[in-house]
mmCIF file of C-alpha atoms in Angstrom:
data_model
loop_
_atom_site.group_PDB
_atom_site.id
_atom_site.type_symbol
_atom_site.label_atom_id
_atom_site.label_comp_id
_atom_site.label_asym_id
_atom_site.label_seq_id
_atom_site.Cartn_x
_atom_site.Cartn_y
_atom_site.Cartn_z
ATOM 1 C CA UNK A 190 -11.475 -148.169 -134.233
ATOM 2 C CA UNK A 191 -13.737 -146.553 -136.857
ATOM 3 C CA UNK A 192 -17.207 -147.819 -137.612
ATOM 4 C CA UNK A 193 -19.699 -146.937 -140.410
ATOM 5 C CA UNK A 194 -23.300 -146.626 -139.560
ATOM 6 C CA UNK A 195 -25.776 -145.181 -142.080
ATOM 7 C CA UNK A 196 -29.536 -144.632 -141.914
ATOM 8 C CA UNK A 197 -32.025 -142.834 -144.167
ATOM 9 C CA UNK A 198 -35.085 -140.692 -143.421
ATOM 10 C CA UNK A 199 -34.568 -141.243 -139.658
ATOM 11 C CA UNK A 200 -36.529 -139.181 -137.270
ATOM 12 C CA UNK A 201 -35.180 -137.143 -134.399
ATOM 13 C CA UNK A 202 -36.126 -139.934 -132.034
ATOM 14 C CA UNK A 203 -34.390 -142.701 -134.124
ATOM 15 C CA UNK A 204 -31.243 -140.496 -134.548
ATOM 16 C CA UNK A 205 -31.032 -139.954 -130.746
ATOM 17 C CA UNK A 206 -31.384 -143.587 -130.115
ATOM 18 C CA UNK A 207 -28.683 -144.472 -132.663
ATOM 19 C CA UNK A 208 -26.246 -141.784 -131.122
ATOM 20 C CA UNK A 209 -26.861 -143.565 -127.792
ATOM 21 C CA UNK A 210 -25.904 -147.031 -129.193
ATOM 22 C CA UNK A 211 -22.716 -145.477 -130.868
ATOM 23 C CA UNK A 212 -21.841 -143.871 -127.546
ATOM 24 C CA UNK A 213 -22.170 -147.112 -125.767
ATOM 25 C CA UNK A 214 -20.253 -149.377 -128.127
ATOM 26 C CA UNK A 215 -17.573 -146.896 -128.850
ATOM 27 C CA UNK A 216 -15.501 -147.544 -125.808
ATOM 28 C CA UNK A 217 -12.620 -150.069 -125.179
ATOM 29 C CA UNK A 218 -14.602 -151.569 -122.409
ATOM 30 C CA UNK A 219 -17.441 -152.711 -124.721
ATOM 31 C CA UNK A 220 -15.642 -153.450 -128.028
ATOM 32 C CA UNK A 221 -14.237 -157.010 -127.875
ATOM 33 C CA UNK A 222 -12.597 -157.838 -131.254
ATOM 34 C CA UNK A 223 -10.456 -160.598 -129.740
ATOM 35 C CA UNK A 224 -13.034 -162.128 -127.313
ATOM 36 C CA UNK A 225 -11.330 -161.300 -124.127
ATOM 37 C CA UNK A 226 -14.368 -160.009 -122.300
ATOM 38 C CA UNK A 227 -14.637 -162.690 -119.860
ATOM 39 C CA UNK A 228 -11.204 -162.048 -118.453
ATOM 40 C CA UNK A 229 -11.707 -158.276 -118.640
ATOM 41 C CA UNK A 230 -14.896 -158.544 -116.661
ATOM 42 C CA UNK A 231 -13.362 -160.913 -114.046
ATOM 43 C CA UNK A 232 -10.788 -158.287 -113.212
ATOM 44 C CA UNK A 233 -13.453 -155.469 -113.359
ATOM 45 C CA UNK A 234 -16.012 -157.177 -111.158
ATOM 46 C CA UNK A 235 -13.204 -158.253 -108.649
ATOM 47 C CA UNK A 236 -11.766 -154.786 -108.394
ATOM 48 C CA UNK A 237 -15.107 -152.734 -108.590
ATOM 49 C CA UNK A 238 -18.053 -155.023 -108.000
ATOM 50 C CA UNK A 239 -21.527 -153.785 -109.127
ATOM 51 C CA UNK A 240 -20.042 -151.043 -111.399
ATOM 52 C CA UNK A 241 -20.675 -150.566 -115.290
ATOM 53 C CA UNK A 242 -19.454 -148.677 -118.058
ATOM 54 C CA UNK A 243 -23.076 -147.166 -118.186
ATOM 55 C CA UNK A 244 -22.722 -145.419 -114.808
ATOM 56 C CA UNK A 245 -22.945 -141.770 -114.633
ATOM 57 C CA UNK A 246 -23.021 -140.840 -110.993
ATOM 58 C CA UNK A 247 -23.456 -142.359 -107.636
ATOM 59 C CA UNK A 248 -26.746 -140.677 -106.812
ATOM 60 C CA UNK A 249 -28.675 -142.851 -109.297
ATOM 61 C CA UNK A 250 -28.311 -145.552 -106.619
ATOM 62 C CA UNK A 251 -30.966 -143.480 -104.815
ATOM 63 C CA UNK A 252 -32.735 -141.915 -107.864
ATOM 64 C CA UNK A 253 -33.643 -145.245 -109.205
ATOM 65 C CA UNK A 254 -35.217 -146.759 -106.115
ATOM 66 C CA UNK A 255 -37.093 -143.405 -105.506
ATOM 67 C CA UNK A 256 -38.652 -143.706 -109.084
ATOM 68 C CA UNK A 257 -40.299 -146.976 -107.902
ATOM 69 C CA UNK A 258 -41.119 -146.047 -104.330
ATOM 70 C CA UNK A 259 -42.666 -142.714 -105.333
ATOM 71 C CA UNK A 260 -44.917 -144.528 -107.941
ATOM 72 C CA UNK A 261 -46.122 -147.081 -105.361
ATOM 73 C CA UNK A 262 -48.643 -145.235 -103.435
ATOM 74 C CA UNK A 263 -51.084 -144.752 -106.249
ATOM 75 C CA UNK A 264 -51.366 -148.291 -107.499
ATOM 76 C CA UNK A 265 -51.268 -151.876 -106.527
ATOM 77 C CA UNK A 266 -51.224 -153.218 -109.956
ATOM 78 C CA UNK A 267 -47.709 -154.422 -110.919
ATOM 79 C CA UNK A 268 -48.075 -153.569 -114.573
ATOM 80 C CA UNK A 269 -49.315 -150.140 -113.843
ATOM 81 C CA UNK A 270 -46.538 -149.616 -111.202
ATOM 82 C CA UNK A 271 -43.938 -150.559 -113.825
ATOM 83 C CA UNK A 272 -45.306 -147.996 -116.214
ATOM 84 C CA UNK A 273 -45.425 -145.420 -113.626
ATOM 85 C CA UNK A 274 -41.900 -145.983 -112.475
ATOM 86 C CA UNK A 275 -40.609 -145.951 -116.038
ATOM 87 C CA UNK A 276 -42.433 -142.615 -116.573
ATOM 88 C CA UNK A 277 -40.856 -141.335 -113.379
ATOM 89 C CA UNK A 278 -37.484 -142.246 -114.852
ATOM 90 C CA UNK A 279 -38.127 -140.516 -118.001
ATOM 91 C CA UNK A 280 -39.408 -137.338 -116.147
ATOM 92 C CA UNK A 281 -36.317 -137.339 -114.119
ATOM 93 C CA UNK A 282 -34.294 -137.021 -117.326
ATOM 94 C CA UNK A 283 -36.208 -133.671 -118.118
ATOM 95 C CA UNK A 284 -35.757 -132.494 -114.562
ATOM 96 C CA UNK A 285 -32.056 -133.021 -114.593
ATOM 97 C CA UNK A 286 -31.784 -131.096 -117.735
ATOM 98 C CA UNK A 287 -33.994 -128.232 -116.242
ATOM 99 C CA UNK A 288 -31.736 -127.744 -113.292
ATOM 100 C CA UNK A 289 -28.541 -127.759 -115.380
ATOM 101 C CA UNK A 290 -26.943 -131.210 -115.026
ATOM 102 C CA UNK A 291 -24.453 -131.706 -117.866
ATOM 103 C CA UNK A 292 -23.696 -135.445 -117.867
ATOM 104 C CA UNK A 293 -26.623 -137.846 -117.123
ATOM 105 C CA UNK A 294 -28.423 -140.835 -118.707
ATOM 106 C CA UNK A 295 -30.542 -139.494 -121.555
ATOM 107 C CA UNK A 296 -28.781 -136.136 -121.925
ATOM 108 C CA UNK A 297 -28.687 -136.667 -125.702
ATOM 109 C CA UNK A 298 -31.739 -138.820 -126.375
ATOM 110 C CA UNK A 299 -34.012 -137.092 -123.867
ATOM 111 C CA UNK A 300 -37.110 -139.189 -122.547
ATOM 112 C CA UNK A 301 -36.838 -141.518 -125.510
ATOM 113 C CA UNK A 302 -33.664 -142.948 -124.139
ATOM 114 C CA UNK A 303 -33.422 -146.635 -124.840
ATOM 115 C CA UNK A 304 -31.481 -147.563 -121.613
ATOM 116 C CA UNK A 305 -33.275 -146.398 -118.543
ATOM 117 C CA UNK A 306 -31.194 -145.712 -115.391
ATOM 118 C CA UNK A 307 -32.846 -148.681 -113.786
ATOM 119 C CA UNK A 308 -31.396 -151.047 -116.443
ATOM 120 C CA UNK A 309 -27.864 -149.601 -116.050
ATOM 121 C CA UNK A 310 -27.762 -149.664 -112.340
ATOM 122 C CA UNK A 311 -29.871 -152.748 -111.284
ATOM 123 C CA UNK A 312 -26.763 -154.985 -110.840
ATOM 124 C CA UNK A 313 -25.293 -152.312 -108.454
ATOM 125 C CA UNK A 314 -28.529 -151.996 -106.650
ATOM 126 C CA UNK A 315 -28.497 -155.738 -106.039
ATOM 127 C CA UNK A 316 -24.796 -156.011 -105.372
ATOM 128 C CA UNK A 317 -24.931 -153.118 -102.680
ATOM 129 C CA UNK A 318 -28.083 -154.620 -101.020
ATOM 130 C CA UNK A 319 -30.146 -151.492 -101.960
ATOM 131 C CA UNK A 320 -32.772 -153.792 -103.576
ATOM 132 C CA UNK A 321 -32.952 -157.407 -102.364
ATOM 133 C CA UNK A 322 -30.071 -159.373 -104.015
ATOM 134 C CA UNK A 323 -32.420 -161.941 -105.476
ATOM 135 C CA UNK A 324 -34.923 -159.513 -107.046
ATOM 136 C CA UNK A 325 -34.824 -159.129 -110.772
ATOM 137 C CA UNK A 326 -35.770 -155.867 -112.401
ATOM 138 C CA UNK A 327 -38.634 -157.585 -114.296
ATOM 139 C CA UNK A 328 -40.099 -158.833 -111.096
ATOM 140 C CA UNK A 329 -39.665 -156.000 -108.703
ATOM 141 C CA UNK A 330 -43.059 -154.341 -109.225
ATOM 142 C CA UNK A 331 -44.819 -157.728 -108.701
ATOM 143 C CA UNK A 332 -43.011 -158.079 -105.439
ATOM 144 C CA UNK A 333 -43.757 -154.534 -104.420
ATOM 145 C CA UNK A 334 -47.424 -155.143 -105.110
ATOM 146 C CA UNK A 335 -47.703 -158.291 -103.071
ATOM 147 C CA UNK A 336 -49.520 -158.587 -99.870
ATOM 148 C CA UNK A 337 -46.276 -159.635 -97.905
ATOM 149 C CA UNK A 338 -46.087 -157.133 -95.028
ATOM 150 C CA UNK A 339 -42.873 -155.317 -94.648
ATOM 151 C CA UNK A 340 -40.516 -156.625 -92.095
ATOM 152 C CA UNK A 341 -40.335 -155.285 -88.701
ATOM 153 C CA UNK A 342 -36.938 -153.729 -87.477
ATOM 154 C CA UNK A 343 -34.481 -156.593 -86.719
ATOM 155 C CA UNK A 344 -36.616 -158.942 -88.729
ATOM 156 C CA UNK A 345 -34.658 -160.816 -91.449
ATOM 157 C CA UNK A 346 -37.728 -161.605 -93.585
ATOM 158 C CA UNK A 347 -37.774 -160.664 -97.182
ATOM 159 C CA UNK A 348 -37.902 -156.845 -97.957
ATOM 160 C CA UNK A 349 -37.815 -155.637 -101.663
ATOM 161 C CA UNK A 350 -35.928 -152.468 -100.856
ATOM 162 C CA UNK A 351 -33.422 -151.819 -98.037
ATOM 163 C CA UNK A 352 -35.199 -150.682 -94.995
ATOM 164 C CA UNK A 353 -32.675 -148.041 -94.219
ATOM 165 C CA UNK A 354 -32.909 -146.520 -97.589
ATOM 166 C CA UNK A 355 -33.472 -142.688 -97.553
ATOM 167 C CA UNK A 356 -36.929 -141.783 -98.466
ATOM 168 C CA UNK A 357 -37.729 -139.858 -101.775
ATOM 169 C CA UNK A 358 -38.613 -136.257 -101.592
ATOM 170 C CA UNK A 359 -42.226 -135.208 -101.665
ATOM 171 C CA UNK A 360 -43.287 -134.915 -105.277
ATOM 172 C CA UNK A 361 -40.291 -136.600 -106.730
ATOM 173 C CA UNK A 362 -39.067 -136.297 -109.452
ATOM 174 C CA UNK A 363 -40.742 -132.948 -110.174
ATOM 175 C CA UNK A 364 -39.423 -131.443 -107.079
ATOM 176 C CA UNK A 365 -35.911 -132.800 -107.457
ATOM 177 C CA UNK A 366 -33.321 -129.989 -106.940
ATOM 178 C CA UNK A 367 -30.092 -131.699 -106.055
ATOM 179 C CA UNK A 368 -29.582 -133.645 -109.333
ATOM 180 C CA UNK A 369 -26.663 -135.788 -109.157
ATOM 181 C CA UNK A 370 -25.140 -134.048 -106.065
ATOM 182 C CA UNK A 371 -25.255 -136.237 -102.760
ATOM 183 C CA UNK A 372 -26.031 -134.789 -99.466
ATOM 184 C CA UNK A 373 -23.899 -135.654 -96.643
ATOM 185 C CA UNK A 374 -26.523 -138.105 -95.312
ATOM 186 C CA UNK A 375 -26.990 -139.844 -98.758
ATOM 187 C CA UNK A 376 -23.253 -140.101 -99.267
ATOM 188 C CA UNK A 377 -22.742 -141.593 -95.725
ATOM 189 C CA UNK A 378 -25.423 -144.087 -96.462
ATOM 190 C CA UNK A 379 -24.090 -145.181 -99.918
ATOM 191 C CA UNK A 380 -20.454 -145.394 -98.397
ATOM 192 C CA UNK A 381 -21.839 -147.777 -95.790
ATOM 193 C CA UNK A 382 -23.627 -149.886 -98.313
ATOM 194 C CA UNK A 383 -20.338 -150.326 -100.241
ATOM 195 C CA UNK A 384 -18.170 -150.912 -97.250
ATOM 196 C CA UNK A 385 -20.689 -153.563 -95.910
ATOM 197 C CA UNK A 386 -21.310 -155.433 -99.140
ATOM 198 C CA UNK A 387 -17.931 -155.104 -100.901
ATOM 199 C CA UNK A 388 -15.457 -155.591 -98.083
ATOM 200 C CA UNK A 389 -12.075 -156.591 -99.220
ATOM 201 C CA UNK A 390 -12.305 -155.071 -102.698
ATOM 202 C CA UNK A 391 -10.619 -152.077 -104.274
ATOM 203 C CA UNK A 392 -14.035 -150.273 -104.357
ATOM 204 C CA UNK A 393 -14.429 -150.511 -100.694
ATOM 205 C CA UNK A 394 -10.739 -149.390 -100.135
ATOM 206 C CA UNK A 395 -11.467 -146.272 -102.326
ATOM 207 C CA UNK A 396 -14.907 -145.436 -100.717
ATOM 208 C CA UNK A 397 -13.480 -145.652 -97.315
ATOM 209 C CA UNK A 398 -10.442 -143.694 -98.047
ATOM 210 C CA UNK A 399 -10.073 -140.103 -96.761
ATOM 211 C CA UNK A 400 -8.007 -139.311 -99.968
ATOM 212 C CA UNK A 401 -9.746 -138.566 -103.192
ATOM 213 C CA UNK A 402 -8.633 -140.149 -106.344
ATOM 214 C CA UNK A 403 -6.984 -137.822 -108.940
ATOM 215 C CA UNK A 404 -9.239 -136.523 -111.779
ATOM 216 C CA UNK A 405 -6.477 -136.805 -114.404
ATOM 217 C CA UNK A 406 -5.228 -140.466 -114.126
ATOM 218 C CA UNK A 407 -6.499 -142.621 -116.806
ATOM 219 C CA UNK A 408 -5.853 -146.107 -115.096
ATOM 220 C CA UNK A 409 -6.468 -147.431 -111.600
ATOM 221 C CA UNK A 410 -2.930 -148.653 -111.411
ATOM 222 C CA UNK A 411 -1.611 -145.102 -111.710
ATOM 223 C CA UNK A 412 -3.750 -143.887 -108.814
ATOM 224 C CA UNK A 413 -1.890 -143.640 -105.536
ATOM 225 C CA UNK A 414 -5.073 -144.444 -103.430
ATOM 226 C CA UNK A 415 -5.328 -147.760 -105.367
ATOM 227 C CA UNK A 416 -1.691 -148.458 -105.060
ATOM 228 C CA UNK A 417 -1.887 -148.094 -101.271
ATOM 229 C CA UNK A 418 -4.093 -151.179 -101.120
ATOM 230 C CA UNK A 419 -2.768 -154.679 -100.162
ATOM 231 C CA UNK A 420 -4.129 -158.194 -100.208
ATOM 232 C CA UNK A 421 -6.640 -159.144 -102.730
ATOM 233 C CA UNK A 422 -7.261 -155.802 -104.181
ATOM 234 C CA UNK A 423 -3.573 -155.329 -104.756
ATOM 235 C CA UNK A 424 -3.221 -158.494 -106.520
ATOM 236 C CA UNK A 425 -6.246 -157.773 -108.866
ATOM 237 C CA UNK A 426 -4.586 -154.409 -109.621
ATOM 238 C CA UNK A 427 -1.469 -156.037 -110.698
ATOM 239 C CA UNK A 428 -3.461 -158.433 -112.901
ATOM 240 C CA UNK A 429 -5.364 -155.403 -114.410
ATOM 241 C CA UNK A 430 -2.135 -153.421 -115.243
ATOM 242 C CA UNK A 431 -0.396 -156.550 -116.802
ATOM 243 C CA UNK A 432 -3.524 -157.724 -118.557
ATOM 244 C CA UNK A 433 -4.378 -154.402 -120.073
ATOM 245 C CA UNK A 434 -0.860 -153.995 -121.387
ATOM 246 C CA UNK A 435 -0.650 -157.397 -123.104
ATOM 247 C CA UNK A 436 -4.281 -156.989 -124.437
ATOM 248 C CA UNK A 437 -3.296 -153.545 -125.757
ATOM 249 C CA UNK A 438 -0.528 -154.900 -127.751
ATOM 250 C CA UNK A 439 -2.587 -157.645 -129.252
ATOM 251 C CA UNK A 440 -5.294 -155.018 -130.091
ATOM 252 C CA UNK A 441 -2.932 -152.762 -131.809
ATOM 253 C CA UNK A 442 -1.329 -155.543 -133.759
ATOM 254 C CA UNK A 443 -4.888 -156.613 -134.848
ATOM 255 C CA UNK A 444 -5.300 -153.218 -136.356
ATOM 256 C CA UNK A 445 -1.919 -153.458 -138.029
ATOM 257 C CA UNK A 446 -2.943 -156.794 -139.595
ATOM 258 C CA UNK A 447 -6.205 -155.330 -140.957
ATOM 259 C CA UNK A 448 -4.336 -152.269 -142.279
ATOM 260 C CA UNK A 449 -2.003 -154.773 -144.271
ATOM 261 C CA UNK A 450 -5.049 -156.790 -145.476
ATOM 262 C CA UNK A 451 -6.721 -153.504 -146.557
ATOM 263 C CA UNK A 452 -3.748 -152.256 -148.448
ATOM 264 C CA UNK A 453 -3.355 -155.661 -150.157
ATOM 265 C CA UNK A 454 -7.007 -156.122 -151.064
ATOM 266 C CA UNK A 455 -7.890 -152.431 -152.028
ATOM 267 C CA UNK A 456 -4.363 -151.175 -153.140
ATOM 268 C CA UNK A 457 -4.685 -148.129 -150.596
ATOM 269 C CA UNK A 458 -0.910 -147.569 -150.362
ATOM 270 C CA UNK A 459 1.220 -147.095 -147.392
ATOM 271 C CA UNK A 460 -1.097 -144.353 -145.886
ATOM 272 C CA UNK A 461 -3.322 -146.834 -144.291
ATOM 273 C CA UNK A 462 -0.302 -148.505 -142.468
ATOM 274 C CA UNK A 463 1.275 -145.354 -140.928
ATOM 275 C CA UNK A 464 -1.161 -144.819 -137.933
ATOM 276 C CA UNK A 465 -0.984 -148.462 -136.745
ATOM 277 C CA UNK A 466 2.736 -148.728 -137.210
ATOM 278 C CA UNK A 467 3.143 -145.656 -135.028
ATOM 279 C CA UNK A 468 0.961 -147.175 -132.420
ATOM 280 C CA UNK A 469 2.995 -150.319 -132.380
ATOM 281 C CA UNK A 470 6.127 -148.274 -132.091
ATOM 282 C CA UNK A 471 4.615 -146.403 -129.013
ATOM 283 C CA UNK A 472 3.592 -149.761 -127.496
ATOM 284 C CA UNK A 473 7.089 -150.992 -128.017
ATOM 285 C CA UNK A 474 8.518 -147.811 -126.266
ATOM 286 C CA UNK A 475 6.396 -148.516 -123.189
ATOM 287 C CA UNK A 476 7.252 -152.234 -123.112
ATOM 288 C CA UNK A 477 10.615 -151.586 -121.565
ATOM 289 C CA UNK A 478 9.037 -149.990 -118.473
ATOM 290 C CA UNK A 479 6.689 -152.854 -118.108
ATOM 291 C CA UNK A 480 9.038 -155.803 -118.263
ATOM 292 C CA UNK A 481 9.565 -155.994 -114.555
ATOM 293 C CA UNK A 482 5.932 -156.195 -113.992
ATOM 294 C CA UNK A 483 5.249 -158.813 -116.601
ATOM 295 C CA UNK A 484 8.282 -161.080 -115.520
ATOM 296 C CA UNK A 485 7.012 -161.014 -111.852
ATOM 297 C CA UNK A 486 3.361 -161.696 -113.048
ATOM 298 C CA UNK A 487 2.086 -165.214 -112.518
ATOM 299 C CA UNK A 488 -0.249 -165.442 -115.424
ATOM 300 C CA UNK A 489 -1.200 -169.158 -114.647
ATOM 301 C CA UNK A 490 -2.392 -168.042 -111.142
ATOM 302 C CA UNK A 491 -4.231 -165.111 -112.727
ATOM 303 C CA UNK A 492 -6.127 -167.418 -115.176
ATOM 304 C CA UNK A 493 -6.916 -169.854 -112.412
ATOM 305 C CA UNK A 494 -8.310 -167.111 -110.299
ATOM 306 C CA UNK A 495 -10.488 -165.730 -113.064
ATOM 307 C CA UNK A 496 -11.699 -169.347 -113.941
ATOM 308 C CA UNK A 497 -12.877 -169.717 -110.360
ATOM 309 C CA UNK A 498 -14.985 -166.604 -110.832
ATOM 310 C CA UNK A 499 -16.221 -167.662 -114.314
ATOM 311 C CA UNK A 500 -16.259 -171.283 -115.361
ATOM 312 C CA UNK A 501 -17.009 -170.291 -118.823
ATOM 313 C CA UNK A 502 -13.569 -169.285 -119.513
ATOM 314 C CA UNK A 503 -12.482 -171.995 -121.997
ATOM 315 C CA UNK A 504 -8.982 -173.385 -122.842
ATOM 316 C CA UNK A 505 -8.935 -171.402 -126.107
ATOM 317 C CA UNK A 506 -9.181 -168.100 -124.171
ATOM 318 C CA UNK A 507 -6.564 -169.203 -121.546
ATOM 319 C CA UNK A 508 -4.160 -170.309 -124.174
ATOM 320 C CA UNK A 509 -4.547 -167.183 -126.284
ATOM 321 C CA UNK A 510 -3.884 -165.061 -123.042
ATOM 322 C CA UNK A 511 -0.651 -166.965 -122.516
ATOM 323 C CA UNK A 512 0.199 -166.329 -126.146
ATOM 324 C CA UNK A 513 -0.359 -162.675 -125.687
ATOM 325 C CA UNK A 514 1.872 -162.814 -122.570
ATOM 326 C CA UNK A 515 4.614 -164.731 -124.335
ATOM 327 C CA UNK A 516 4.706 -162.182 -127.205
ATOM 328 C CA UNK A 517 4.897 -159.259 -124.651
ATOM 329 C CA UNK A 518 8.007 -160.700 -122.962
ATOM 330 C CA UNK A 519 9.591 -162.004 -126.212
ATOM 331 C CA UNK A 520 12.689 -159.946 -127.523
ATOM 332 C CA UNK A 521 11.152 -159.770 -130.886
ATOM 333 C CA UNK A 522 8.922 -156.851 -131.971
ATOM 334 C CA UNK A 523 5.192 -157.673 -132.219
ATOM 335 C CA UNK A 524 5.116 -156.636 -135.817
ATOM 336 C CA UNK A 525 7.926 -159.128 -136.483
ATOM 337 C CA UNK A 526 6.518 -161.956 -134.394
ATOM 338 C CA UNK A 527 5.098 -164.450 -136.972
ATOM 339 C CA UNK A 528 3.665 -166.684 -134.503
ATOM 340 C CA UNK A 529 1.725 -164.094 -132.669
ATOM 341 C CA UNK A 530 0.518 -162.510 -135.928
ATOM 342 C CA UNK A 531 -0.950 -165.718 -136.957
ATOM 343 C CA UNK A 532 -2.526 -166.202 -133.437
ATOM 344 C CA UNK A 533 -4.158 -162.878 -133.496
ATOM 345 C CA UNK A 534 -5.762 -163.557 -136.869
ATOM 346 C CA UNK A 535 -7.002 -167.002 -135.880
ATOM 347 C CA UNK A 536 -8.328 -165.678 -132.686
ATOM 348 C CA UNK A 537 -10.414 -163.056 -134.481
ATOM 349 C CA UNK A 538 -11.629 -165.550 -137.057
ATOM 350 C CA UNK A 539 -12.867 -168.091 -134.178
ATOM 351 C CA UNK A 540 -14.614 -165.194 -132.472
ATOM 352 C CA UNK A 541 -16.222 -163.555 -135.304
ATOM 353 C CA UNK A 542 -16.564 -166.413 -137.773
ATOM 354 C CA UNK A 543 -18.234 -165.145 -140.997
ATOM 355 C CA UNK A 544 -18.052 -161.459 -139.698
ATOM 356 C CA UNK A 545 -14.217 -161.600 -139.446
ATOM 357 C CA UNK A 546 -12.621 -158.904 -141.296
ATOM 358 C CA UNK A 547 -10.203 -161.296 -142.565
ATOM 359 C CA UNK A 548 -12.922 -163.284 -144.172
ATOM 360 C CA UNK A 549 -15.691 -160.666 -144.944
ATOM 361 C CA UNK A 550 -14.640 -158.316 -147.681
ATOM 362 C CA UNK A 551 -17.511 -155.867 -147.130
ATOM 363 C CA UNK A 552 -16.413 -155.459 -143.343
ATOM 364 C CA UNK A 553 -12.892 -154.944 -144.214
ATOM 365 C CA UNK A 554 -13.767 -152.299 -146.848
ATOM 366 C CA UNK A 555 -15.507 -150.152 -144.247
ATOM 367 C CA UNK A 556 -12.572 -150.408 -141.793
ATOM 368 C CA UNK A 557 -10.591 -147.302 -141.216
ATOM 369 C CA UNK A 558 -7.158 -146.966 -139.771
ATOM 370 C CA UNK A 559 -7.416 -145.810 -136.082
ATOM 371 C CA UNK A 560 -5.772 -142.742 -134.684
ATOM 372 C CA UNK A 561 -5.525 -144.469 -131.308
ATOM 373 C CA UNK A 562 -6.379 -147.851 -129.638
ATOM 374 C CA UNK A 563 -7.500 -147.260 -126.143
ATOM 375 C CA UNK A 564 -6.213 -149.747 -123.394
ATOM 376 C CA UNK A 565 -8.561 -151.338 -120.957
ATOM 377 C CA UNK A 566 -9.084 -149.462 -117.745
ATOM 378 C CA UNK A 567 -11.715 -151.793 -116.130
ATOM 379 C CA UNK A 568 -14.443 -149.158 -115.627
ATOM 380 C CA UNK A 569 -12.098 -146.783 -114.040
ATOM 381 C CA UNK A 570 -13.483 -143.504 -115.132
ATOM 382 C CA UNK A 571 -16.983 -144.494 -113.989
ATOM 383 C CA UNK A 572 -15.661 -145.847 -110.573
ATOM 384 C CA UNK A 573 -13.650 -142.611 -110.071
ATOM 385 C CA UNK A 574 -16.814 -140.561 -110.706
ATOM 386 C CA UNK A 575 -18.901 -142.429 -108.151
ATOM 387 C CA UNK A 576 -16.210 -142.380 -105.590
ATOM 388 C CA UNK A 577 -15.736 -138.613 -106.029
ATOM 389 C CA UNK A 578 -19.420 -138.049 -105.897
ATOM 390 C CA UNK A 579 -19.577 -139.788 -102.504
ATOM 391 C CA UNK A 580 -16.569 -137.977 -101.160
ATOM 392 C CA UNK A 581 -17.893 -134.621 -102.169
ATOM 393 C CA UNK A 582 -21.253 -135.439 -100.698
ATOM 394 C CA UNK A 583 -19.413 -136.469 -97.375
ATOM 395 C CA UNK A 584 -17.753 -132.954 -97.297
ATOM 396 C CA UNK A 585 -20.851 -130.891 -98.503
ATOM 397 C CA UNK A 586 -22.621 -130.134 -95.058
ATOM 398 C CA UNK A 587 -19.264 -130.275 -93.154
ATOM 399 C CA UNK A 588 -18.052 -127.317 -95.158
ATOM 400 C CA UNK A 589 -21.421 -125.391 -94.896
ATOM 401 C CA UNK A 590 -21.190 -125.702 -91.162
ATOM 402 C CA UNK A 591 -17.555 -124.577 -90.922
#
C-alpha cells in the first residue's frame, strides 16, 4: 500500500530517521488496516517465540549483551553504564560498516539510528534466557550495578546475564572482526539456548534440524523442514497458512473498496481499479488450491487457542475472522460478496475511527492503488536468517578442520 510522507528542510539525521520509520512500517507484518494483529502475533509467537520483524541476524543475541558487559568494568553508576552501553551499540554500527557488513541495524541511519539493537532484541534475550526473563531493559543497568554477588556455579539465585554466556572479545566493539558471522562455539551456544527455552515450537524444530531452510521460499508452510514437524508446531503451521490466506483476501478486497471509493469521490476513472481487480483475480485463482486446507481447518479451535494466549482478543475480532473464513469458502467471488464487502468496510471504520479512509477524505485522497498486497508470513524472513546464521556457524570450524 502506498503512503505519502513529506517533510521540509530536514537534516541528514532527520532524513535517516524518517527512512528508518518508513522501512519499519512498510511491511505486511507491521501494517494492520483491519486490526488483526493480535491473531497474527499469536501465531507468530507460537511458531517462532522471541522473534521480531526487526531482527537482522542471530549474532545480535551476543553483541547486545557484550555492549553492556564490556561497559560495566569502568563504572558502577547505572545511568553512566546505560550511556556507555548505548554508545557501545552505536560504535558497533560503525564497526559493522567498517568490516563490510551489508545488512545490519543502523546501516542507513548510522549511529543516529532510532531503534538500537538492544530494543529490537530484548524480548528475544529474555525469551531465550540470555538475560534474566524478569529483567526489563530499562532496569538492567541498575541490576548490573547492584551489590548482589554473582551466583556460584549450581546456584539458582538471580543473575542478570546467563552465566554461560560467551565473554565479549577484549576491546569490544572496536576490535570486533566477525560482524554477524557466528563462530561454531557461539552458534552451538545459541542453538542450545533455543532448544532449552523453546522446546516444542517450530523455532526449536528448525534450530535442531540438520537440514537448512531454503533461501527462496517466502512462507514457512512452503518450507519442507517446517512441514516435517508434528504436534503443536504442525497445528500452528496449518493455522498460519489458512489465516494468512483468508486475511490476504480481506486485505486485497479492502484495497479494492478504497479504489472504488477513490474513483467515485475524485473521478479518477477505471485506471485506479485495474490493479486491485487483478490482485483479486490472482487470489481467486489461488483459492481452488486452498479449499481442502480451509475445509479441514477448525477455525473455532484456532480462535480458542489464540484467546488462551491473549485474552485481549475480543468477540468483534473473532467474529470478523469467521466472516473472513466464510467468505473464503463461499462459492461467490469476494468482489461480488456484498455481505463481506460491508463487513470489511465496517471493520476498518471500527479500527481507525476518524482516520478511516472511508470517512476521512484527506486520507483517501493520498491513497494510491497498490501493485501488490503482501500476505502475512509471520516473521519468516527474519526467522530463516537467524536459523541459517546458526547453521552456518555450526559448520564454520568443522569445514576449516576438514
